[in-house]
PDB file of C-alpha atoms in Angstrom:
ATOM      1  CA  MET I  19      26.590 -17.804 -23.205  1.00 75.00           C
ATOM      2  CA  LYS I  20      25.033 -16.081 -26.246  1.00 82.00           C
ATOM      3  CA  PHE I  21      21.706 -15.771 -24.411  1.00 81.00           C
ATOM      4  CA  MET I  22      23.352 -14.116 -21.394  1.00 82.00           C
ATOM      5  CA  PHE I  23      25.225 -11.696 -23.660  1.00 81.00           C
ATOM      6  CA  ALA I  24      22.020 -10.866 -25.538  1.00 85.00           C
ATOM      7  CA  ALA I  25      20.199 -10.194 -22.271  1.00 85.00           C
ATOM      8  CA  ALA I  26      22.991  -8.104 -20.724  1.00 87.00           C
ATOM      9  CA  MET I  27      23.698  -5.889 -23.755  1.00 87.00           C
ATOM     10  CA  PRO I  28      20.483  -3.779 -23.584  1.00 85.00           C
ATOM     11  CA  LEU I  29      20.916  -3.362 -19.830  1.00 85.00           C
ATOM     12  CA  LEU I  30      24.466  -2.143 -20.303  1.00 83.00           C
ATOM     13  CA  ALA I  31      23.404   0.274 -23.038  1.00 85.00           C
ATOM     14  CA  VAL I  32      20.677   1.776 -20.832  1.00 85.00           C
ATOM     15  CA  ALA I  33      22.969   2.044 -17.823  1.00 86.00           C
ATOM     16  CA  CYS I  34      25.523   4.056 -19.816  1.00 87.00           C
ATOM     17  CA  ALA I  35      22.953   6.435 -21.356  1.00 85.00           C
ATOM     18  CA  PRO I  36      22.808  10.011 -19.991  1.00 88.00           C
ATOM     19  CA  LEU I  37      19.847  10.928 -17.779  1.00 84.00           C
ATOM     20  CA  PRO I  38      17.286  13.466 -18.985  1.00 86.00           C
ATOM     21  CA  PRO I  39      17.349  16.846 -17.202  1.00 86.00           C
ATOM     22  CA  LEU I  40      15.094  17.240 -14.163  1.00 78.00           C
ATOM     23  CA  ASP I  41      11.922  19.305 -14.424  1.00 74.00           C
ATOM     24  CA  THR I  42      12.409  22.511 -12.410  1.00 72.00           C
ATOM     25  CA  SER I  43       9.189  24.267 -13.408  1.00 70.00           C
ATOM     26  CA  ALA I  44       7.443  26.630 -10.986  1.00 64.00           C
ATOM     27  CA  GLY I  45       4.471  24.260 -10.644  1.00 61.00           C
ATOM     28  CA  LEU I  46       6.450  21.947  -8.381  1.00 58.00           C
ATOM     29  CA  GLY I  47       7.240  24.682  -5.834  1.00 56.00           C
ATOM     30  CA  GLY I  48       3.590  25.315  -4.979  1.00 54.00           C
ATOM     31  CA  VAL I  49       3.198  21.837  -3.527  1.00 58.00           C
ATOM     32  CA  ALA I  50       5.720  22.539  -0.762  1.00 56.00           C
ATOM     33  CA  ASP I  51       3.996  25.745   0.393  1.00 57.00           C
ATOM     34  CA  ALA I  52       3.731  25.523   4.197  1.00 63.00           C
ATOM     35  CA  THR I  53       1.610  28.653   4.746  1.00 67.00           C
ATOM     36  CA  SER I  54      -1.710  26.987   3.902  1.00 61.00           C
ATOM     37  CA  PRO I  55      -3.418  24.745   6.475  1.00 64.00           C
ATOM     38  CA  VAL I  56      -2.834  21.045   6.044  1.00 64.00           C
ATOM     39  CA  SER I  57      -6.284  19.885   7.014  1.00 64.00           C
ATOM     40  CA  THR I  58      -9.429  21.242   8.640  1.00 67.00           C
ATOM     41  CA  LEU I  59     -10.442  17.868  10.064  1.00 68.00           C
ATOM     42  CA  GLN I  60     -10.321  17.268  13.793  1.00 71.00           C
ATOM     43  CA  ALA I  61      -7.547  14.899  14.841  1.00 72.00           C
ATOM     44  CA  GLY I  62      -8.737  11.700  16.457  1.00 73.00           C
ATOM     45  CA  PRO I  63      -8.725   7.935  16.193  1.00 71.00           C
ATOM     46  CA  ALA I  64     -10.084   6.473  12.987  1.00 73.00           C
ATOM     47  CA  VAL I  65     -10.912   3.102  14.566  1.00 78.00           C
ATOM     48  CA  THR I  66     -12.859   2.375  17.724  1.00 78.00           C
ATOM     49  CA  TYR I  67     -11.568  -0.230  20.175  1.00 80.00           C
ATOM     50  CA  ARG I  68     -13.752  -3.111  21.330  1.00 82.00           C
ATOM     51  CA  SER I  69     -12.381  -5.356  24.058  1.00 88.00           C
ATOM     52  CA  ARG I  70     -12.745  -9.087  23.497  1.00 85.00           C
ATOM     53  CA  SER I  71     -11.945 -11.813  25.959  1.00 90.00           C
ATOM     54  CA  VAL I  72      -9.877 -14.855  25.090  1.00 90.00           C
ATOM     55  CA  GLN I  73     -12.007 -17.959  24.585  1.00 87.00           C
ATOM     56  CA  GLU I  74     -11.892 -21.404  23.081  1.00 88.00           C
ATOM     57  CA  PRO I  75     -12.314 -21.678  19.302  1.00 85.00           C
ATOM     58  CA  GLY I  76     -15.902 -22.097  18.187  1.00 85.00           C
ATOM     59  CA  ASN I  77     -17.618 -23.434  15.105  1.00 88.00           C
ATOM     60  CA  TRP I  78     -16.142 -21.591  12.079  1.00 87.00           C
ATOM     61  CA  THR I  79     -19.119 -22.378   9.882  1.00 87.00           C
ATOM     62  CA  ASP I  80     -21.501 -20.537  12.202  1.00 86.00           C
ATOM     63  CA  LEU I  81     -19.111 -17.588  12.501  1.00 83.00           C
ATOM     64  CA  ASN I  82     -18.700 -17.287   8.717  1.00 84.00           C
ATOM     65  CA  ASN I  83     -22.455 -17.542   8.155  1.00 84.00           C
ATOM     66  CA  ALA I  84     -23.091 -14.814  10.732  1.00 82.00           C
ATOM     67  CA  GLN I  85     -20.628 -12.436   9.033  1.00 82.00           C
ATOM     68  CA  GLY I  86     -21.701 -13.150   5.465  1.00 75.00           C
ATOM     69  CA  PRO I  87     -23.874 -10.870   3.342  1.00 75.00           C
ATOM     70  CA  GLY I  88     -27.633 -11.182   3.578  1.00 69.00           C
ATOM     71  CA  VAL I  89     -27.718 -12.291   7.236  1.00 60.00           C
ATOM     72  CA  GLU I  90     -30.730 -11.092   9.209  1.00 54.00           C
TER      73      GLU I  90
END
């Protein structure tokens, strides 16, 4: 019981403490400026699609060796 009281007391003290005031400086308003362009990049897919057929599982050792670094 003493351990639970000792653990709960700091949490209770922090929960009752007043919050610091929020920062309302002018630097935060510039981030929400909607007049500047968002991006100059062309929109498009970032990943290309390659179709693969369903097949029976193969030898995992050969597959891992083929995908590992230093394979010719």
